[in-house]
mmCIF file with all atom_site columns, C-alpha atoms in Angstrom:
data_model
loop_
_atom_site.group_PDB
_atom_site.id
_atom_site.type_symbol
_atom_site.label_atom_id
_atom_site.label_alt_id
_atom_site.label_comp_id
_atom_site.label_asym_id
_atom_site.label_entity_id
_atom_site.label_seq_id
_atom_site.pdbx_PDB_ins_code
_atom_site.Cartn_x
_atom_site.Cartn_y
_atom_site.Cartn_z
_atom_site.occupancy
_atom_site.B_iso_or_equiv
_atom_site.pdbx_formal_charge
_atom_site.auth_seq_id
_atom_site.auth_comp_id
_atom_site.auth_asym_id
_atom_site.auth_atom_id
_atom_site.pdbx_PDB_model_num
ATOM 1   C CA . MET A 1 1   ? 0.000   0.000  0.000   1.00 97.00 ? 902  MET A CA 1
ATOM 2   C CA . VAL A 1 2   ? 1.136   3.522  -0.824  1.00 98.00 ? 903  VAL A CA 1
ATOM 3   C CA . THR A 1 3   ? -0.316  6.711  0.657   1.00 98.00 ? 904  THR A CA 1
ATOM 4   C CA . ILE A 1 4   ? 0.043   10.092 -1.039  1.00 98.00 ? 905  ILE A CA 1
ATOM 5   C CA . LEU A 1 5   ? -0.635  13.060 1.233   1.00 98.00 ? 906  LEU A CA 1
ATOM 6   C CA . SER A 1 6   ? -1.646  16.059 -0.869  1.00 98.00 ? 907  SER A CA 1
ATOM 7   C CA . GLY A 1 7   ? -0.955  18.734 1.741   1.00 96.00 ? 908  GLY A CA 1
ATOM 8   C CA . SER A 1 8   ? -2.698  21.719 0.151   1.00 96.00 ? 909  SER A CA 1
ATOM 9   C CA . PRO A 1 9   ? -6.014  22.928 1.583   1.00 94.00 ? 910  PRO A CA 1
ATOM 10  C CA . ARG A 1 10  ? -6.977  24.425 -1.783  1.00 94.00 ? 911  ARG A CA 1
ATOM 11  C CA . LYS A 1 11  ? -9.546  22.644 -3.912  1.00 94.00 ? 912  LYS A CA 1
ATOM 12  C CA . ASN A 1 12  ? -8.054  21.223 -7.143  1.00 93.00 ? 913  ASN A CA 1
ATOM 13  C CA . SER A 1 13  ? -4.596  22.473 -6.160  1.00 95.00 ? 914  SER A CA 1
ATOM 14  C CA . ASN A 1 14  ? -1.340  22.058 -8.039  1.00 96.00 ? 915  ASN A CA 1
ATOM 15  C CA . THR A 1 15  ? -0.268  19.759 -5.204  1.00 97.00 ? 916  THR A CA 1
ATOM 16  C CA . LEU A 1 16  ? -3.241  17.505 -5.970  1.00 98.00 ? 917  LEU A CA 1
ATOM 17  C CA . ARG A 1 17  ? -2.155  17.447 -9.631  1.00 98.00 ? 918  ARG A CA 1
ATOM 18  C CA . VAL A 1 18  ? 1.232   16.095 -8.544  1.00 98.00 ? 919  VAL A CA 1
ATOM 19  C CA . ALA A 1 19  ? -0.440  13.550 -6.244  1.00 98.00 ? 920  ALA A CA 1
ATOM 20  C CA . LYS A 1 20  ? -2.523  12.295 -9.180  1.00 98.00 ? 921  LYS A CA 1
ATOM 21  C CA . ALA A 1 21  ? 0.586   12.171 -11.389 1.00 98.00 ? 922  ALA A CA 1
ATOM 22  C CA . ILE A 1 22  ? 2.451   10.123 -8.762  1.00 98.00 ? 923  ILE A CA 1
ATOM 23  C CA . LYS A 1 23  ? -0.478  7.717  -8.507  1.00 98.00 ? 924  LYS A CA 1
ATOM 24  C CA . GLU A 1 24  ? -0.507  7.396  -12.306 1.00 97.00 ? 925  GLU A CA 1
ATOM 25  C CA . GLN A 1 25  ? 3.247   6.658  -12.316 1.00 96.00 ? 926  GLN A CA 1
ATOM 26  C CA . LEU A 1 26  ? 2.813   4.035  -9.586  1.00 97.00 ? 927  LEU A CA 1
ATOM 27  C CA . LEU A 1 27  ? 0.057   2.308  -11.545 1.00 96.00 ? 928  LEU A CA 1
ATOM 28  C CA . GLN A 1 28  ? 2.095   2.376  -14.752 1.00 95.00 ? 929  GLN A CA 1
ATOM 29  C CA . LEU A 1 29  ? 5.027   0.762  -12.946 1.00 92.00 ? 930  LEU A CA 1
ATOM 30  C CA . ASN A 1 30  ? 2.754   -1.829 -11.300 1.00 93.00 ? 931  ASN A CA 1
ATOM 31  C CA . PRO A 1 31  ? -0.982  -1.860 -12.154 1.00 94.00 ? 932  PRO A CA 1
ATOM 32  C CA . GLU A 1 32  ? -1.704  -3.833 -8.985  1.00 94.00 ? 933  GLU A CA 1
ATOM 33  C CA . THR A 1 33  ? -0.381  -1.116 -6.675  1.00 94.00 ? 934  THR A CA 1
ATOM 34  C CA . ASN A 1 34  ? -2.858  -0.223 -3.955  1.00 96.00 ? 935  ASN A CA 1
ATOM 35  C CA . CYS A 1 35  ? -2.545  3.555  -3.746  1.00 97.00 ? 936  CYS A CA 1
ATOM 36  C CA . GLU A 1 36  ? -4.617  6.186  -1.958  1.00 98.00 ? 937  GLU A CA 1
ATOM 37  C CA . ILE A 1 37  ? -4.513  9.975  -2.247  1.00 98.00 ? 938  ILE A CA 1
ATOM 38  C CA . ILE A 1 38  ? -5.432  11.900 0.888   1.00 98.00 ? 939  ILE A CA 1
ATOM 39  C CA . ASP A 1 39  ? -6.549  15.398 -0.114  1.00 97.00 ? 940  ASP A CA 1
ATOM 40  C CA . PHE A 1 40  ? -5.959  18.055 2.550   1.00 97.00 ? 941  PHE A CA 1
ATOM 41  C CA . HIS A 1 41  ? -8.818  20.071 1.040   1.00 96.00 ? 942  HIS A CA 1
ATOM 42  C CA . ASP A 1 42  ? -10.948 18.071 3.520   1.00 94.00 ? 943  ASP A CA 1
ATOM 43  C CA . TYR A 1 43  ? -8.508  18.684 6.409   1.00 96.00 ? 944  TYR A CA 1
ATOM 44  C CA . ASP A 1 44  ? -10.164 19.084 9.823   1.00 95.00 ? 945  ASP A CA 1
ATOM 45  C CA . VAL A 1 45  ? -7.416  18.755 12.442  1.00 94.00 ? 946  VAL A CA 1
ATOM 46  C CA . PRO A 1 46  ? -7.670  21.289 15.309  1.00 90.00 ? 947  PRO A CA 1
ATOM 47  C CA . ASN A 1 47  ? -4.669  23.379 16.244  1.00 86.00 ? 948  ASN A CA 1
ATOM 48  C CA . TYR A 1 48  ? -2.138  21.560 18.416  1.00 80.00 ? 949  TYR A CA 1
ATOM 49  C CA . ASN A 1 49  ? -2.713  23.703 21.528  1.00 82.00 ? 950  ASN A CA 1
ATOM 50  C CA . GLN A 1 50  ? -6.488  23.755 21.215  1.00 83.00 ? 951  GLN A CA 1
ATOM 51  C CA . THR A 1 51  ? -8.930  20.868 21.526  1.00 82.00 ? 952  THR A CA 1
ATOM 52  C CA . PRO A 1 52  ? -6.909  17.637 21.486  1.00 85.00 ? 953  PRO A CA 1
ATOM 53  C CA . VAL A 1 53  ? -7.743  14.938 18.965  1.00 89.00 ? 954  VAL A CA 1
ATOM 54  C CA . ASP A 1 54  ? -9.388  11.954 20.634  1.00 89.00 ? 955  ASP A CA 1
ATOM 55  C CA . VAL A 1 55  ? -7.904  8.800  19.111  1.00 89.00 ? 956  VAL A CA 1
ATOM 56  C CA . ASN A 1 56  ? -11.199 7.006  19.877  1.00 91.00 ? 957  ASN A CA 1
ATOM 57  C CA . GLN A 1 57  ? -13.380 9.637  18.180  1.00 93.00 ? 958  GLN A CA 1
ATOM 58  C CA . LEU A 1 58  ? -11.597 10.578 14.983  1.00 95.00 ? 959  LEU A CA 1
ATOM 59  C CA . SER A 1 59  ? -13.438 12.412 12.229  1.00 96.00 ? 960  SER A CA 1
ATOM 60  C CA . PRO A 1 60  ? -13.975 10.475 8.978   1.00 97.00 ? 961  PRO A CA 1
ATOM 61  C CA . TRP A 1 61  ? -11.097 12.380 7.332   1.00 97.00 ? 962  TRP A CA 1
ATOM 62  C CA . GLN A 1 62  ? -8.748  11.763 10.276  1.00 97.00 ? 963  GLN A CA 1
ATOM 63  C CA . GLN A 1 63  ? -9.661  8.061  10.319  1.00 97.00 ? 964  GLN A CA 1
ATOM 64  C CA . LEU A 1 64  ? -9.015  7.828  6.579   1.00 98.00 ? 965  LEU A CA 1
ATOM 65  C CA . VAL A 1 65  ? -5.514  9.278  7.012   1.00 98.00 ? 966  VAL A CA 1
ATOM 66  C CA . ILE A 1 66  ? -4.709  7.040  9.983   1.00 97.00 ? 967  ILE A CA 1
ATOM 67  C CA . ASP A 1 67  ? -5.971  3.901  8.225   1.00 98.00 ? 968  ASP A CA 1
ATOM 68  C CA . SER A 1 68  ? -4.217  4.668  4.958   1.00 98.00 ? 969  SER A CA 1
ATOM 69  C CA . MET A 1 69  ? -0.847  5.578  6.467   1.00 98.00 ? 970  MET A CA 1
ATOM 70  C CA . SER A 1 70  ? -0.981  2.649  8.905   1.00 98.00 ? 971  SER A CA 1
ATOM 71  C CA . SER A 1 71  ? -1.435  0.232  6.004   1.00 98.00 ? 972  SER A CA 1
ATOM 72  C CA . SER A 1 72  ? 1.337   1.755  3.871   1.00 98.00 ? 973  SER A CA 1
ATOM 73  C CA . ASN A 1 73  ? 5.013   0.979  3.506   1.00 98.00 ? 974  ASN A CA 1
ATOM 74  C CA . LEU A 1 74  ? 5.614   4.131  1.440   1.00 98.00 ? 975  LEU A CA 1
ATOM 75  C CA . VAL A 1 75  ? 4.156   7.571  2.148   1.00 98.00 ? 976  VAL A CA 1
ATOM 76  C CA . PHE A 1 76  ? 4.611   10.431 -0.304  1.00 98.00 ? 977  PHE A CA 1
ATOM 77  C CA . VAL A 1 77  ? 4.252   13.749 1.520   1.00 98.00 ? 978  VAL A CA 1
ATOM 78  C CA . LEU A 1 78  ? 3.485   16.651 -0.827  1.00 98.00 ? 979  LEU A CA 1
ATOM 79  C CA . THR A 1 79  ? 3.167   20.307 0.045   1.00 97.00 ? 980  THR A CA 1
ATOM 80  C CA . PRO A 1 80  ? 2.683   23.557 -1.787  1.00 95.00 ? 981  PRO A CA 1
ATOM 81  C CA . GLU A 1 81  ? 5.332   26.200 -1.212  1.00 89.00 ? 982  GLU A CA 1
ATOM 82  C CA . TYR A 1 82  ? 4.026   29.145 0.797   1.00 83.00 ? 983  TYR A CA 1
ATOM 83  C CA . ASN A 1 83  ? 6.790   31.713 1.337   1.00 81.00 ? 984  ASN A CA 1
ATOM 84  C CA . TRP A 1 84  ? 9.442   28.965 1.220   1.00 84.00 ? 985  TRP A CA 1
ATOM 85  C CA . MET A 1 85  ? 7.524   26.922 3.807   1.00 89.00 ? 986  MET A CA 1
ATOM 86  C CA . PRO A 1 86  ? 5.278   23.820 3.771   1.00 94.00 ? 987  PRO A CA 1
ATOM 87  C CA . SER A 1 87  ? 1.544   24.319 4.265   1.00 94.00 ? 988  SER A CA 1
ATOM 88  C CA . ALA A 1 88  ? 0.401   25.114 7.797   1.00 93.00 ? 989  ALA A CA 1
ATOM 89  C CA . GLU A 1 89  ? -2.092  22.250 7.592   1.00 95.00 ? 990  GLU A CA 1
ATOM 90  C CA . LEU A 1 90  ? 0.575   19.672 6.823   1.00 95.00 ? 991  LEU A CA 1
ATOM 91  C CA . LEU A 1 91  ? 2.856   20.921 9.601   1.00 95.00 ? 992  LEU A CA 1
ATOM 92  C CA . GLN A 1 92  ? -0.090  20.974 12.002  1.00 95.00 ? 993  GLN A CA 1
ATOM 93  C CA . PHE A 1 93  ? -0.959  17.399 11.014  1.00 96.00 ? 994  PHE A CA 1
ATOM 94  C CA . ILE A 1 94  ? 2.595   16.309 11.858  1.00 96.00 ? 995  ILE A CA 1
ATOM 95  C CA . HIS A 1 95  ? 2.506   18.172 15.200  1.00 94.00 ? 996  HIS A CA 1
ATOM 96  C CA . VAL A 1 96  ? -0.837  16.665 16.244  1.00 94.00 ? 997  VAL A CA 1
ATOM 97  C CA . PHE A 1 97  ? -0.233  13.101 15.050  1.00 96.00 ? 998  PHE A CA 1
ATOM 98  C CA . GLY A 1 98  ? 3.513   12.947 15.752  1.00 95.00 ? 999  GLY A CA 1
ATOM 99  C CA . ALA A 1 99  ? 3.104   11.015 19.004  1.00 94.00 ? 1000 ALA A CA 1
ATOM 100 C CA . PRO A 1 100 ? 3.576   7.473  20.329  1.00 95.00 ? 1001 PRO A CA 1
ATOM 101 C CA . LYS A 1 101 ? -0.179  6.792  20.331  1.00 93.00 ? 1002 LYS A CA 1
ATOM 102 C CA . TYR A 1 102 ? -0.076  7.169  16.523  1.00 96.00 ? 1003 TYR A CA 1
ATOM 103 C CA . LYS A 1 103 ? 2.933   4.889  16.105  1.00 97.00 ? 1004 LYS A CA 1
ATOM 104 C CA . ALA A 1 104 ? 1.213   2.883  13.344  1.00 97.00 ? 1005 ALA A CA 1
ATOM 105 C CA . ILE A 1 105 ? 1.361   5.837  10.923  1.00 98.00 ? 1006 ILE A CA 1
ATOM 106 C CA . TRP A 1 106 ? 5.094   6.376  11.487  1.00 98.00 ? 1007 TRP A CA 1
ATOM 107 C CA . GLU A 1 107 ? 6.584   2.917  12.039  1.00 97.00 ? 1008 GLU A CA 1
ATOM 108 C CA . ASN A 1 108 ? 8.218   0.794  9.280   1.00 97.00 ? 1009 ASN A CA 1
ATOM 109 C CA . LYS A 1 109 ? 7.742   3.295  6.482   1.00 98.00 ? 1010 LYS A CA 1
ATOM 110 C CA . VAL A 1 110 ? 9.654   5.195  3.867   1.00 98.00 ? 1011 VAL A CA 1
ATOM 111 C CA . PHE A 1 111 ? 8.625   8.853  3.624   1.00 98.00 ? 1012 PHE A CA 1
ATOM 112 C CA . ALA A 1 112 ? 9.300   10.722 0.376   1.00 98.00 ? 1013 ALA A CA 1
ATOM 113 C CA . THR A 1 113 ? 8.834   14.500 0.309   1.00 98.00 ? 1014 THR A CA 1
ATOM 114 C CA . CYS A 1 114 ? 7.862   16.817 -2.529  1.00 98.00 ? 1015 CYS A CA 1
ATOM 115 C CA . GLY A 1 115 ? 7.383   20.560 -2.736  1.00 96.00 ? 1016 GLY A CA 1
ATOM 116 C CA . THR A 1 116 ? 5.133   22.035 -5.434  1.00 96.00 ? 1017 THR A CA 1
ATOM 117 C CA . SER A 1 117 ? 5.149   25.471 -6.986  1.00 92.00 ? 1018 SER A CA 1
ATOM 118 C CA . SER A 1 118 ? 3.558   27.332 -9.869  1.00 90.00 ? 1019 SER A CA 1
ATOM 119 C CA . GLY A 1 119 ? 6.978   28.923 -10.484 1.00 88.00 ? 1020 GLY A CA 1
ATOM 120 C CA . ARG A 1 120 ? 10.522  28.135 -9.431  1.00 88.00 ? 1021 ARG A CA 1
ATOM 121 C CA . GLY A 1 121 ? 10.203  26.577 -6.027  1.00 82.00 ? 1022 GLY A CA 1
ATOM 122 C CA . GLY A 1 122 ? 9.505   23.477 -4.026  1.00 82.00 ? 1023 GLY A CA 1
ATOM 123 C CA . ARG A 1 123 ? 12.982  22.731 -2.690  1.00 89.00 ? 1024 ARG A CA 1
ATOM 124 C CA . MET A 1 124 ? 12.753  24.395 0.716   1.00 92.00 ? 1025 MET A CA 1
ATOM 125 C CA . PRO A 1 125 ? 9.367   22.916 1.713   1.00 92.00 ? 1026 PRO A CA 1
ATOM 126 C CA . ALA A 1 126 ? 10.560  19.423 0.725   1.00 93.00 ? 1027 ALA A CA 1
ATOM 127 C CA . VAL A 1 127 ? 13.729  19.859 2.808   1.00 95.00 ? 1028 VAL A CA 1
ATOM 128 C CA . GLN A 1 128 ? 11.784  21.267 5.765   1.00 95.00 ? 1029 GLN A CA 1
ATOM 129 C CA . LEU A 1 129 ? 9.290   18.392 5.632   1.00 96.00 ? 1030 LEU A CA 1
ATOM 130 C CA . SER A 1 130 ? 12.189  15.956 5.553   1.00 96.00 ? 1031 SER A CA 1
ATOM 131 C CA . ASN A 1 131 ? 13.690  17.554 8.663   1.00 96.00 ? 1032 ASN A CA 1
ATOM 132 C CA . THR A 1 132 ? 10.356  17.674 10.499  1.00 96.00 ? 1033 THR A CA 1
ATOM 133 C CA . ILE A 1 133 ? 9.479   14.050 9.779   1.00 97.00 ? 1034 ILE A CA 1
ATOM 134 C CA . ASN A 1 134 ? 13.008  12.960 10.700  1.00 97.00 ? 1035 ASN A CA 1
ATOM 135 C CA . LYS A 1 135 ? 12.604  14.747 14.029  1.00 97.00 ? 1036 LYS A CA 1
ATOM 136 C CA . VAL A 1 136 ? 9.390   12.812 14.785  1.00 97.00 ? 1037 VAL A CA 1
ATOM 137 C CA . LEU A 1 137 ? 11.069  9.521  13.861  1.00 97.00 ? 1038 LEU A CA 1
ATOM 138 C CA . ASN A 1 138 ? 14.099  10.377 15.986  1.00 97.00 ? 1039 ASN A CA 1
ATOM 139 C CA . VAL A 1 139 ? 12.318  11.598 19.122  1.00 97.00 ? 1040 VAL A CA 1
ATOM 140 C CA . PHE A 1 140 ? 9.933   8.638  19.327  1.00 97.00 ? 1041 PHE A CA 1
ATOM 141 C CA . ASN A 1 141 ? 12.400  6.004  18.059  1.00 97.00 ? 1042 ASN A CA 1
ATOM 142 C CA . PHE A 1 142 ? 10.153  5.018  15.172  1.00 97.00 ? 1043 PHE A CA 1
ATOM 143 C CA . GLU A 1 143 ? 11.950  2.609  12.851  1.00 96.00 ? 1044 GLU A CA 1
ATOM 144 C CA . SER A 1 144 ? 11.407  4.391  9.557   1.00 97.00 ? 1045 SER A CA 1
ATOM 145 C CA . PHE A 1 145 ? 13.300  6.829  7.401   1.00 94.00 ? 1046 PHE A CA 1
ATOM 146 C CA . VAL A 1 146 ? 12.882  9.772  5.094   1.00 97.00 ? 1047 VAL A CA 1
ATOM 147 C CA . SER A 1 147 ? 14.178  9.136  1.617   1.00 97.00 ? 1048 SER A CA 1
ATOM 148 C CA . ALA A 1 148 ? 17.073  11.187 0.311   1.00 96.00 ? 1049 ALA A CA 1
ATOM 149 C CA . LYS A 1 149 ? 15.307  11.482 -3.066  1.00 97.00 ? 1050 LYS A CA 1
ATOM 150 C CA . MET A 1 150 ? 13.011  14.531 -3.016  1.00 97.00 ? 1051 MET A CA 1
ATOM 151 C CA . PHE A 1 151 ? 11.104  16.156 -5.847  1.00 97.00 ? 1052 PHE A CA 1
ATOM 152 C CA . GLU A 1 152 ? 10.659  19.817 -6.691  1.00 96.00 ? 1053 GLU A CA 1
ATOM 153 C CA . SER A 1 153 ? 7.575   20.225 -8.845  1.00 96.00 ? 1054 SER A CA 1
ATOM 154 C CA . GLN A 1 154 ? 8.290   23.536 -10.562 1.00 95.00 ? 1055 GLN A CA 1
ATOM 155 C CA . PHE A 1 155 ? 5.863   25.279 -12.916 1.00 96.00 ? 1056 PHE A CA 1
ATOM 156 C CA . THR A 1 156 ? 3.416   22.525 -11.984 1.00 96.00 ? 1057 THR A CA 1
ATOM 157 C CA . ASP A 1 157 ? 0.405   23.932 -13.833 1.00 96.00 ? 1058 ASP A CA 1
ATOM 158 C CA . LYS A 1 158 ? 2.476   24.051 -17.028 1.00 97.00 ? 1059 LYS A CA 1
ATOM 159 C CA . ALA A 1 159 ? 3.646   20.443 -16.638 1.00 97.00 ? 1060 ALA A CA 1
ATOM 160 C CA . LEU A 1 160 ? 0.445   18.679 -15.481 1.00 97.00 ? 1061 LEU A CA 1
ATOM 161 C CA . ASP A 1 161 ? -3.249  19.083 -16.203 1.00 97.00 ? 1062 ASP A CA 1
ATOM 162 C CA . GLU A 1 162 ? -5.941  18.918 -13.484 1.00 96.00 ? 1063 GLU A CA 1
ATOM 163 C CA . SER A 1 163 ? -6.052  15.112 -13.798 1.00 97.00 ? 1064 SER A CA 1
ATOM 164 C CA . GLY A 1 164 ? -2.309  14.841 -13.185 1.00 97.00 ? 1065 GLY A CA 1
ATOM 165 C CA . LEU A 1 165 ? -1.593  13.951 -16.802 1.00 97.00 ? 1066 LEU A CA 1
ATOM 166 C CA . SER A 1 166 ? 1.534   15.238 -18.504 1.00 97.00 ? 1067 SER A CA 1
ATOM 167 C CA . LEU A 1 167 ? 1.374   18.302 -20.715 1.00 97.00 ? 1068 LEU A CA 1
ATOM 168 C CA . GLY A 1 168 ? 4.495   17.116 -22.548 1.00 95.00 ? 1069 GLY A CA 1
ATOM 169 C CA . ASN A 1 169 ? 7.421   18.500 -20.551 1.00 96.00 ? 1070 ASN A CA 1
ATOM 170 C CA . GLU A 1 170 ? 9.889   15.610 -20.920 1.00 97.00 ? 1071 GLU A CA 1
ATOM 171 C CA . GLU A 1 171 ? 12.360  16.956 -18.335 1.00 96.00 ? 1072 GLU A CA 1
ATOM 172 C CA . TYR A 1 172 ? 9.569   17.221 -15.752 1.00 97.00 ? 1073 TYR A CA 1
ATOM 173 C CA . ASN A 1 173 ? 8.271   13.747 -16.642 1.00 97.00 ? 1074 ASN A CA 1
ATOM 174 C CA . LYS A 1 174 ? 11.749  12.235 -16.280 1.00 97.00 ? 1075 LYS A CA 1
ATOM 175 C CA . GLY A 1 175 ? 12.242  13.863 -12.867 1.00 97.00 ? 1076 GLY A CA 1
ATOM 176 C CA . LEU A 1 176 ? 8.871   12.677 -11.595 1.00 97.00 ? 1077 LEU A CA 1
ATOM 177 C CA . LEU A 1 177 ? 9.443   9.120  -12.819 1.00 97.00 ? 1078 LEU A CA 1
ATOM 178 C CA . THR A 1 178 ? 12.899  9.039  -11.210 1.00 97.00 ? 1079 THR A CA 1
ATOM 179 C CA . PHE A 1 179 ? 11.410  10.257 -7.907  1.00 98.00 ? 1080 PHE A CA 1
ATOM 180 C CA . VAL A 1 180 ? 8.644   7.644  -7.884  1.00 98.00 ? 1081 VAL A CA 1
ATOM 181 C CA . ASP A 1 181 ? 10.810  4.770  -9.126  1.00 97.00 ? 1082 ASP A CA 1
ATOM 182 C CA . TYR A 1 182 ? 13.658  5.490  -6.691  1.00 98.00 ? 1083 TYR A CA 1
ATOM 183 C CA . ASN A 1 183 ? 11.330  5.567  -3.692  1.00 97.00 ? 1084 ASN A CA 1
ATOM 184 C CA . LEU A 1 184 ? 9.573   2.380  -4.756  1.00 96.00 ? 1085 LEU A CA 1
ATOM 185 C CA . LYS A 1 185 ? 12.919  0.590  -5.061  1.00 96.00 ? 1086 LYS A CA 1
ATOM 186 C CA . ILE A 1 186 ? 14.097  1.838  -1.668  1.00 96.00 ? 1087 ILE A CA 1
ATOM 187 C CA . THR A 1 187 ? 10.831  0.703  -0.079  1.00 97.00 ? 1088 THR A CA 1
ATOM 188 C CA . GLU A 1 188 ? 11.007  -2.734 -1.710  1.00 95.00 ? 1089 GLU A CA 1
ATOM 189 C CA . ARG A 1 189 ? 14.615  -3.156 -0.653  1.00 94.00 ? 1090 ARG A CA 1
ATOM 190 C CA . TRP A 1 190 ? 13.879  -2.164 2.927   1.00 88.00 ? 1091 TRP A CA 1
ATOM 191 C CA . HIS A 1 191 ? 10.796  -4.356 3.222   1.00 85.00 ? 1092 HIS A CA 1
#
């Protein structure tokens, strides 16, 4: 199982385009891949220092994320770039669910990060996500790792249509395929 977290709260975002493109690449490489996209457009996690999330009374969206990530060996974590930072929703998700009681979503996984941009960008959010996830894994001794292979989806709306299909940019396509293929191989090797 593979989970793709599309960490933008915007409806039909560029980040969702990349998530759909990754899913398409996964299915082309192996049509039997069980893959789920979690769209943060439906995000409903309260702020960390406000009402705590009750693990026994999760919302449908929260339960979907927990179930999907718990069942996955590979988790792609995608974020739009907002002022060189990942989305607040994605960071908040990590803060709220980065705890021992949610071990199942962090343990025995490969995490692959991607930053998306409508221009030149994506690198810093992918690096920051990598650092943040690594910190969670380190502090709670979760046996997982963040892949060294990141992806910067630049000029996303000029490379992918709303369905995540290529608009013909061969350099972009090659980079995306390398990102997906590398992380699949690392996950298969580790598992």
